[in-house]
PDB file of C-alpha atoms in Angstrom:
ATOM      1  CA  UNK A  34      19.011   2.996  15.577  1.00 53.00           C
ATOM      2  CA  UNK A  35      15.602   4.654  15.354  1.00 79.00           C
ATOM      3  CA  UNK A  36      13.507   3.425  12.009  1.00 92.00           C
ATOM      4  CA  UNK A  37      11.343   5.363  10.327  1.00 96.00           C
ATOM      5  CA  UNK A  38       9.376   7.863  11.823  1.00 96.00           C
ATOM      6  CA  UNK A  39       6.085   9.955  10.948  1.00 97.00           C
ATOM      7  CA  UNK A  40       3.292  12.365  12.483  1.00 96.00           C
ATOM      8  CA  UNK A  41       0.960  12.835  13.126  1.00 97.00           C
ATOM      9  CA  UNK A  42      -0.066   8.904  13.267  1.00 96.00           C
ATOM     10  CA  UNK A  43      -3.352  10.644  12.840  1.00 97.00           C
ATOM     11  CA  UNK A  44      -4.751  13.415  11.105  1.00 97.00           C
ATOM     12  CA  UNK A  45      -8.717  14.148  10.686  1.00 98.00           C
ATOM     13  CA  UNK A  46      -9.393  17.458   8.492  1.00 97.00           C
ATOM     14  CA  UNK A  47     -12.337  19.192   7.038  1.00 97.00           C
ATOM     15  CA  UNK A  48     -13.217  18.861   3.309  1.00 97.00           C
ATOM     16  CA  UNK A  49     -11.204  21.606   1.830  1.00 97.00           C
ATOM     17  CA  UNK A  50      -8.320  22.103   4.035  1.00 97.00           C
ATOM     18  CA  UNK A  51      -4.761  21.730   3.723  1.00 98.00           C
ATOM     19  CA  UNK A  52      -2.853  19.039   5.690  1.00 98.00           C
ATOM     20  CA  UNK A  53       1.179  18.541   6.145  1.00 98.00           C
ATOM     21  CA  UNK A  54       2.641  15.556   6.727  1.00 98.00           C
ATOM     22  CA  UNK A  55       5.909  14.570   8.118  1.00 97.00           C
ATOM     23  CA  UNK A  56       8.534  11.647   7.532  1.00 97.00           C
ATOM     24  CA  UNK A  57      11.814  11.349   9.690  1.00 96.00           C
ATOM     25  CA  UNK A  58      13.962   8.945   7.528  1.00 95.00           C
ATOM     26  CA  UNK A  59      16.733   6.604   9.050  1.00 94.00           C
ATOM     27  CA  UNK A  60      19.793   8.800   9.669  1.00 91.00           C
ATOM     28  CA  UNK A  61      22.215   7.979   6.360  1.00 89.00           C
ATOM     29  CA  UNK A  62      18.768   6.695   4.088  1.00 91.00           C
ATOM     30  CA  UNK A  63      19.779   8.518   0.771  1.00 90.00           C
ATOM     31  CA  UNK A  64      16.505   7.534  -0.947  1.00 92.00           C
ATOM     32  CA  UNK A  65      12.800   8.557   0.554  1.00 95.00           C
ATOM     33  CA  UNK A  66       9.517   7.622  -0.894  1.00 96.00           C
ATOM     34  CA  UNK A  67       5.688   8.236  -0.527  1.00 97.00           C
ATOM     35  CA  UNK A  68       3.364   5.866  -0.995  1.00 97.00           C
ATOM     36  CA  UNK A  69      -0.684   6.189  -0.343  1.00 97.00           C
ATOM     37  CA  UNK A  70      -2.705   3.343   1.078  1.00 94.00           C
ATOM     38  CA  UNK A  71      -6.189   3.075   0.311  1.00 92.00           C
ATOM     39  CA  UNK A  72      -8.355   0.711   2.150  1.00 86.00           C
ATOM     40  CA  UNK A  73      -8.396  -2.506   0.844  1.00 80.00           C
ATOM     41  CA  UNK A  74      -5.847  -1.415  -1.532  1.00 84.00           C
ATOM     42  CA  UNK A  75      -1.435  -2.127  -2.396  1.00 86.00           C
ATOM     43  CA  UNK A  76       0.990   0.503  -1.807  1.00 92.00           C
ATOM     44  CA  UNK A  77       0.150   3.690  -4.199  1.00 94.00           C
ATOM     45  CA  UNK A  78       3.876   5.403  -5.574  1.00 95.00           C
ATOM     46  CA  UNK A  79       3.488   9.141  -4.686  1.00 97.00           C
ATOM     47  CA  UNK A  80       7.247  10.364  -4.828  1.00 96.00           C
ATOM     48  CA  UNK A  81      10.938   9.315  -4.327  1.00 94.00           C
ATOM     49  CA  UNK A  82      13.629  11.377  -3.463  1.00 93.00           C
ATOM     50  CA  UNK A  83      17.051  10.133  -3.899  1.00 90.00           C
ATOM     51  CA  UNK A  84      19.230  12.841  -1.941  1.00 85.00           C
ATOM     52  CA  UNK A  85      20.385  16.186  -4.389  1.00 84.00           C
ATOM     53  CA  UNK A  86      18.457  14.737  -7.162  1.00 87.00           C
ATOM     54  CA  UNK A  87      15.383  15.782  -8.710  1.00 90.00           C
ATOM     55  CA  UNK A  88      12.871  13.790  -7.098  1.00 92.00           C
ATOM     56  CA  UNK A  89      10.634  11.870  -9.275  1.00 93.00           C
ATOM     57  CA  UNK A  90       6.680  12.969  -8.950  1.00 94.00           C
ATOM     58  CA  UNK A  91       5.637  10.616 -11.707  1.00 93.00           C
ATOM     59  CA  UNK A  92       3.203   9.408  -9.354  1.00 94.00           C
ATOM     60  CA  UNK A  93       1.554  11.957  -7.548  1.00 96.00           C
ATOM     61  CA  UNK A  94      -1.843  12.215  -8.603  1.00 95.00           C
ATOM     62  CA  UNK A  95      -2.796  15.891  -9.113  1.00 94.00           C
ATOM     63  CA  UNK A  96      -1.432  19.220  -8.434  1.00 95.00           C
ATOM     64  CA  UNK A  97      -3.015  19.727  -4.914  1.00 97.00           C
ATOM     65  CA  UNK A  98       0.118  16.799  -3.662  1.00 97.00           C
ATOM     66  CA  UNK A  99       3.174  18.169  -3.576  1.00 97.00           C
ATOM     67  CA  UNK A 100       6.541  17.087  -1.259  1.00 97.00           C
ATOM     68  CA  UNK A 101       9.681  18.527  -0.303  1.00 95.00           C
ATOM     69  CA  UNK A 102      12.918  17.115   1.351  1.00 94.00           C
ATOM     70  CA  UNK A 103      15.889  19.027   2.054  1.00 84.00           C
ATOM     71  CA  UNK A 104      19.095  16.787   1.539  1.00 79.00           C
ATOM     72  CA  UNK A 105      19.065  13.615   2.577  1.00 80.00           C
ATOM     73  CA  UNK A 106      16.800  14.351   6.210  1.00 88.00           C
ATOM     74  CA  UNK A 107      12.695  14.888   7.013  1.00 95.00           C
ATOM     75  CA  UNK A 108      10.506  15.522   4.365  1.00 97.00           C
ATOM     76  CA  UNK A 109       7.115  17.090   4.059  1.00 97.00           C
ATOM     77  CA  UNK A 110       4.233  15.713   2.458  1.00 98.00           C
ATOM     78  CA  UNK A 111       1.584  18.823   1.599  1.00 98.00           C
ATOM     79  CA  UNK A 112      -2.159  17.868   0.257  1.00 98.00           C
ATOM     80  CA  UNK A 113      -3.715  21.181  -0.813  1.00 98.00           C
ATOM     81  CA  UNK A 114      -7.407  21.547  -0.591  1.00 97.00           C
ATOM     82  CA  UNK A 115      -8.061  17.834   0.603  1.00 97.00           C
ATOM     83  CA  UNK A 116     -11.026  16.163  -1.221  1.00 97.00           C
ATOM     84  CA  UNK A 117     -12.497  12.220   0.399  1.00 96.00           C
ATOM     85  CA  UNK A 118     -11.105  10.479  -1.769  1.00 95.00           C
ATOM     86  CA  UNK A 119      -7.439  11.836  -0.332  1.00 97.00           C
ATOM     87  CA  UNK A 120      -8.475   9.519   2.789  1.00 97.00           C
ATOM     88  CA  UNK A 121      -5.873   6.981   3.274  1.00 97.00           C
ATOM     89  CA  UNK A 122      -3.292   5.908   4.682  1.00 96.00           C
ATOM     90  CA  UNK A 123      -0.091   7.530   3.512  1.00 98.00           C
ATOM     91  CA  UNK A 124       3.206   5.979   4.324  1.00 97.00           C
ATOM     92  CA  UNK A 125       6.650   7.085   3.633  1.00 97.00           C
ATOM     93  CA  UNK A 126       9.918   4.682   3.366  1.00 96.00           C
ATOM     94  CA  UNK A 127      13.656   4.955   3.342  1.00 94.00           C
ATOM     95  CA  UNK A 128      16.495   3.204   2.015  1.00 92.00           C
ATOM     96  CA  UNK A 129      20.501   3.163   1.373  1.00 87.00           C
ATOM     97  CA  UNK A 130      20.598   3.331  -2.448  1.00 75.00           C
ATOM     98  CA  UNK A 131      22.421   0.272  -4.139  1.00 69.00           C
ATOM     99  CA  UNK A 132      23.350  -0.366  -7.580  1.00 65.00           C
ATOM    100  CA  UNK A 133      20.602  -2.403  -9.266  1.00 62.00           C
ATOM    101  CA  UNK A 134      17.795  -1.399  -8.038  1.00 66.00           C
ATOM    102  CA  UNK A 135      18.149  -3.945  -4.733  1.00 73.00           C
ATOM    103  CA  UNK A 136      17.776  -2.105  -1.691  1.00 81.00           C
ATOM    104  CA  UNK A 137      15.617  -2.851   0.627  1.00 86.00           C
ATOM    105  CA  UNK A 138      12.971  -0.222   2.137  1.00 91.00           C
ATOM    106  CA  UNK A 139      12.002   0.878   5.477  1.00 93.00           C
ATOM    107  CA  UNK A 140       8.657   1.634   6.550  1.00 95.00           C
ATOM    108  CA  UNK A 141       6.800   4.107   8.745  1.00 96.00           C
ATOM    109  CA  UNK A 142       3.896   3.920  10.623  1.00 95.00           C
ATOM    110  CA  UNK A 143       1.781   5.887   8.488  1.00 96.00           C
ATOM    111  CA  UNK A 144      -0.337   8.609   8.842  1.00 97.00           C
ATOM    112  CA  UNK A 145      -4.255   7.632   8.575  1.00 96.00           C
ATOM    113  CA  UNK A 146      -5.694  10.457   6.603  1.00 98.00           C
ATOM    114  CA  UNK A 147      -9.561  11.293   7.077  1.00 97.00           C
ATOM    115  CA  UNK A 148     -10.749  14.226   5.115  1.00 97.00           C
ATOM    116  CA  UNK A 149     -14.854  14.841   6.288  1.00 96.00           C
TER     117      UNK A 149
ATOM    118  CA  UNK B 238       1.379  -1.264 -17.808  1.00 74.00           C
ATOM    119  CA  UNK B 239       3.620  -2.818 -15.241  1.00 85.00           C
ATOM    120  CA  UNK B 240       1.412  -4.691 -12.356  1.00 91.00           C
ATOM    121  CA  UNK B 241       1.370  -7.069  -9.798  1.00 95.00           C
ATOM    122  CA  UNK B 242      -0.963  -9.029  -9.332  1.00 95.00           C
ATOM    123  CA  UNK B 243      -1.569 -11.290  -6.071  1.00 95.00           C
ATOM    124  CA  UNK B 244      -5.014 -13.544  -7.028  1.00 87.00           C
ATOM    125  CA  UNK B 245      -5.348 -14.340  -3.257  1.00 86.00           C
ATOM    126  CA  UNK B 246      -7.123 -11.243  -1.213  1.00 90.00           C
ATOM    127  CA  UNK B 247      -8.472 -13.156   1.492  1.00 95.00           C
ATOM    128  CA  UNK B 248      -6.793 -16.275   3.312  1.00 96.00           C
ATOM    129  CA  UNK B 249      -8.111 -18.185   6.584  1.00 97.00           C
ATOM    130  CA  UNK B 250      -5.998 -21.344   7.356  1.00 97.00           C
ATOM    131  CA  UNK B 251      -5.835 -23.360  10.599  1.00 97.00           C
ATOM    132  CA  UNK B 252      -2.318 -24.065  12.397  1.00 96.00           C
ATOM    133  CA  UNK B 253      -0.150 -26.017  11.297  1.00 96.00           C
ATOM    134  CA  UNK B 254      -1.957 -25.729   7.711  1.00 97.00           C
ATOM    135  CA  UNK B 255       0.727 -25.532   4.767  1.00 97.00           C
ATOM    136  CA  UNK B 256       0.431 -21.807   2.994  1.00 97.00           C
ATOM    137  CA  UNK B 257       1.205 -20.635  -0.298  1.00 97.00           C
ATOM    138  CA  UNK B 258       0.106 -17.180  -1.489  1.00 97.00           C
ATOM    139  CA  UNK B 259       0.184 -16.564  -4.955  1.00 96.00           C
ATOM    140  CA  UNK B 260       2.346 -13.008  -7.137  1.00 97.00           C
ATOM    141  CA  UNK B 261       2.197 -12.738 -10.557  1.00 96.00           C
ATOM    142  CA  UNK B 262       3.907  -9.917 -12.633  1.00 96.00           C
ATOM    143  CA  UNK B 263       3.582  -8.608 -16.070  1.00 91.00           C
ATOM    144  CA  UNK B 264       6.913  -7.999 -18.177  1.00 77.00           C
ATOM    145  CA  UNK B 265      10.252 -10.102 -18.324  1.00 74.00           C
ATOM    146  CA  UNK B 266      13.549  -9.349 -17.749  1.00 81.00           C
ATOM    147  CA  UNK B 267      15.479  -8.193 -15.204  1.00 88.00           C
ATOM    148  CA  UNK B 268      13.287  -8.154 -11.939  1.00 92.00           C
ATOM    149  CA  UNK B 269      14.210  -7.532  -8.126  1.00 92.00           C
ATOM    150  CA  UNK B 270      11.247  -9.370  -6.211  1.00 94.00           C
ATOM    151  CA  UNK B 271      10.012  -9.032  -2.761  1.00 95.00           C
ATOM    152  CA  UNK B 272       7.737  -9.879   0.336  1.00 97.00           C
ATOM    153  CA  UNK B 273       6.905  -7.384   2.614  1.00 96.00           C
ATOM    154  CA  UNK B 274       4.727  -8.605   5.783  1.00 96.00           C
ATOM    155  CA  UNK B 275       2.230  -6.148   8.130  1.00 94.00           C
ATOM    156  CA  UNK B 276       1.488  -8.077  10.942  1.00 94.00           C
ATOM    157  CA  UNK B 277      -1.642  -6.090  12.942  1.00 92.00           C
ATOM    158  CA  UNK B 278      -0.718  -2.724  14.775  1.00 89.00           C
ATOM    159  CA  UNK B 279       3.456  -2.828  12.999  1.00 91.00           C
ATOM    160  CA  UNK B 280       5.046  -1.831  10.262  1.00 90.00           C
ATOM    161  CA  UNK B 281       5.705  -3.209   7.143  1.00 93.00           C
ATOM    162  CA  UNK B 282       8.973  -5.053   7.197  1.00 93.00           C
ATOM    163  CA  UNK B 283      10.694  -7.403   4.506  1.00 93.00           C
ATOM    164  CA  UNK B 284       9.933 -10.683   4.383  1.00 95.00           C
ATOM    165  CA  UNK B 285      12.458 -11.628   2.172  1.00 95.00           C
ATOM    166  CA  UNK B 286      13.682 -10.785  -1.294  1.00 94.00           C
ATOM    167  CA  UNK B 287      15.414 -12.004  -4.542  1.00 94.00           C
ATOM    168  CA  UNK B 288      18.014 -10.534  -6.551  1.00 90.00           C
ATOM    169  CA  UNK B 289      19.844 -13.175  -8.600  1.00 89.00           C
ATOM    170  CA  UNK B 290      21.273 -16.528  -8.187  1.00 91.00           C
ATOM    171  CA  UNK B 291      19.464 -19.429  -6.281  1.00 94.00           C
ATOM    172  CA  UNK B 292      15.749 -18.902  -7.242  1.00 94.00           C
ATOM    173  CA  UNK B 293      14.389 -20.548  -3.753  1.00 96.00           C
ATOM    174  CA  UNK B 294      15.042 -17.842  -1.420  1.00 96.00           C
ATOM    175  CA  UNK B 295      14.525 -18.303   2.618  1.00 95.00           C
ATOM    176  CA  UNK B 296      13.337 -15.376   4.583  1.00 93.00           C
ATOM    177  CA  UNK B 297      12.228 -14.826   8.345  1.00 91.00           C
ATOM    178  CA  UNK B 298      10.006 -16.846  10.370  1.00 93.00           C
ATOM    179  CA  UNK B 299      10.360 -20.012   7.948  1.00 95.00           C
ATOM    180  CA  UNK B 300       9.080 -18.139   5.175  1.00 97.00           C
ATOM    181  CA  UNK B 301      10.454 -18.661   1.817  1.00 97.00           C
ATOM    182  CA  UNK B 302       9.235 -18.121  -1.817  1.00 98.00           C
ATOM    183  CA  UNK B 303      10.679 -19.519  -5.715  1.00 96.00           C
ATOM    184  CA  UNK B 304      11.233 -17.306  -8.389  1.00 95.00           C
ATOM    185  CA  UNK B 305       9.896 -18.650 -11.617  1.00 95.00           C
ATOM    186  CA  UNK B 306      10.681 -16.652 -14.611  1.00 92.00           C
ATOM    187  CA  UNK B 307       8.720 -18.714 -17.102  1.00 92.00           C
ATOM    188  CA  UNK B 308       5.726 -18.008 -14.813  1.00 93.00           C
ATOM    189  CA  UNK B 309       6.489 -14.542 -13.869  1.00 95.00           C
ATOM    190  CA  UNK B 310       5.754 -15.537 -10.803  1.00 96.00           C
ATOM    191  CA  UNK B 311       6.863 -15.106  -7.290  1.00 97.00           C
ATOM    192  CA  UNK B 312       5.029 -17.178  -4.858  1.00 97.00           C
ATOM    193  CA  UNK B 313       5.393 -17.265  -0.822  1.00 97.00           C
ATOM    194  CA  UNK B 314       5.094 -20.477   0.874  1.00 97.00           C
ATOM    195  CA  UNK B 315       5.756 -21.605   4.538  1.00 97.00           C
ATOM    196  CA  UNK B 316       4.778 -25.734   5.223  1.00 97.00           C
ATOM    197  CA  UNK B 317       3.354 -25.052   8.843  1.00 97.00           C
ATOM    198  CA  UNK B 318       1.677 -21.263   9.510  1.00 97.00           C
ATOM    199  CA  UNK B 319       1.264 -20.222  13.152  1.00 97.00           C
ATOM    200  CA  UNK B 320      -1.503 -17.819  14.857  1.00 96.00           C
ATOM    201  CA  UNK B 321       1.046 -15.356  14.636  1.00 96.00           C
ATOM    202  CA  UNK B 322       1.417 -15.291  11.325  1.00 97.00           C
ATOM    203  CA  UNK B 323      -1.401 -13.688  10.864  1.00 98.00           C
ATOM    204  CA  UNK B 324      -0.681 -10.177   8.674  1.00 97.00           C
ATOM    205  CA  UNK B 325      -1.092  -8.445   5.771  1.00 95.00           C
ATOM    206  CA  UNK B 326       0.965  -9.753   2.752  1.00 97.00           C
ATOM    207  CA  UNK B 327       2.538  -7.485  -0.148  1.00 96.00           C
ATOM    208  CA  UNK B 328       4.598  -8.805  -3.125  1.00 96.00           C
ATOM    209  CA  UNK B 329       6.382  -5.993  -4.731  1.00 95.00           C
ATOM    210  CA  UNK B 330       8.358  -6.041  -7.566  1.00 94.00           C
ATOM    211  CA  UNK B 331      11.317  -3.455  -9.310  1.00 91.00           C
ATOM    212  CA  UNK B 332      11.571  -4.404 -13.140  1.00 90.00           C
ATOM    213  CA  UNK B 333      15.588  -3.403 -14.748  1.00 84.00           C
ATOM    214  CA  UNK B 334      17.746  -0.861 -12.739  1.00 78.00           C
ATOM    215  CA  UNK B 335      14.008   1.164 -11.366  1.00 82.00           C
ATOM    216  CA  UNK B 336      14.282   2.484  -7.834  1.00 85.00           C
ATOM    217  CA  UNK B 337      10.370   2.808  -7.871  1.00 89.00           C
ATOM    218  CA  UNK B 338       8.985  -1.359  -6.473  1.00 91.00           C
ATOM    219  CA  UNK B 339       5.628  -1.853  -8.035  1.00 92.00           C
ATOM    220  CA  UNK B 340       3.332  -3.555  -5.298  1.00 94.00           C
ATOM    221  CA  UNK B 341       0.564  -5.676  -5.249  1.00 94.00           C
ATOM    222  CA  UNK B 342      -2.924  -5.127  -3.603  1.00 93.00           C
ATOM    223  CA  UNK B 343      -1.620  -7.161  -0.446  1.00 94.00           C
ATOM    224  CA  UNK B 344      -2.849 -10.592   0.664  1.00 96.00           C
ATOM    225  CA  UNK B 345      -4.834 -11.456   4.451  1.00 96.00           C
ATOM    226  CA  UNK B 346      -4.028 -14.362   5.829  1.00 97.00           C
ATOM    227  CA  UNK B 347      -6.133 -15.071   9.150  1.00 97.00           C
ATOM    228  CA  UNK B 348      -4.490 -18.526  11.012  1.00 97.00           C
ATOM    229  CA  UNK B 349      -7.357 -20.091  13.502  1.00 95.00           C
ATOM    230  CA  UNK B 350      -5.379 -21.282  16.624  1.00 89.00           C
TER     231      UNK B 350
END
């Protein structure tokens, strides 16, 4: 019954660099999702997977973020070139998809992004 | 655009103090609504949430919140907060049959002991 996992918890990078991130889902979670925290800030929608399915990007804000997930396990959050203002906290969350819209998401840690 | 608004960034209270912290959400129809909670050093975890039916909905830790449709609103109370409550609130709202929950910019509540 492990929840949600992700690493690093912590990532410091230099201005320009690229940075992966990683999110273990619950084991049977058909539905994954990225969200970026900025301090002070609500939840930011980055991407959601929903197993085979094209996964919905609508949110991710420029072409340097981009995510993969292979079936319905880890997935990989990749921020090209990292700029500041990428410094957040970025969180990922998993669920078991229900008709309506009305399941209920699981959190991660995080990762605390700090781009210098 | 759809939003969320929660009026209340900053709360201090003292035990035993009733709470209420204010959501708001543009649009009508149909909505799923929900509370997450962050207490200090955890995840975020539900709260509670509403679906349909009774619009007074009872979550964890005495926690419970009415759905008001006329209002749009989606307030969390609790009659008596502890030292332990003290978190990081998020109301977060799905409108019709979205996956994708919309949430607000999150609500601190510091309880005095």
């Amino acid at each position: 019954g492990a929840g949600v996992s992700q690493s690093p918890s912590n990532k410091v990078t230099e201005k320009g660099k690229d940075v992966e991130l990683r999110c273990d889902p619950i084991s049977g979670h058909t539905a994954l999702y990225w969200y970026r925290q900025r301090l002070g800030q609500g939840l930011e929608f980055l991407i959601y997977f929903q197993g085979n399915s094209a996964p919905d990007k609508s949110g991710l804000p420029s072409d340097r973020f981009s995510a993969e997930r292979t079936g319905e396990s880890v997935s990989t959050l990749t921020i090209q070139r990292t700029q500041q203002e990428d410094s957040a906290v970025y969180l990922c969350a998993s669920s078991f998809r229900t008709s309506g819209g009305t399941d209920t998401q699981y959190f991660g840690p995080g990762t605390r992004l700090t781009v210098l | 655009a759809q939003s969320v608004s929660q009026h209340n960034h900053h709360v201090i209270l003292s035990e035993a103090a009733s709470l209420e912290l204010g959501c708001n959400y543009s649009y009508g129809g149909t909505v799923n609504l929900f509370w997450y909670v962050q207490y200090p050093g955890q995840h975020l975890q539900l709260l509670l949430k509403y679906f349909s039916g009774d619009p007074l909905v009872k979550g964890i830790k005495g926690f419970e919140a009415e759905f008001i449709k006329s209002k749009f609103s989606f307030n969390l109370r609790k009659p008596s907060v502890q030292w332990s409550d003290t978190a990081e609130y998020f109301c977060a709202v799905k409108w019709g049959r979205s996956y994708i929950p919309t949430f607000g910019r999150g609500t601190s509540l510091i309880v005095h002991p």
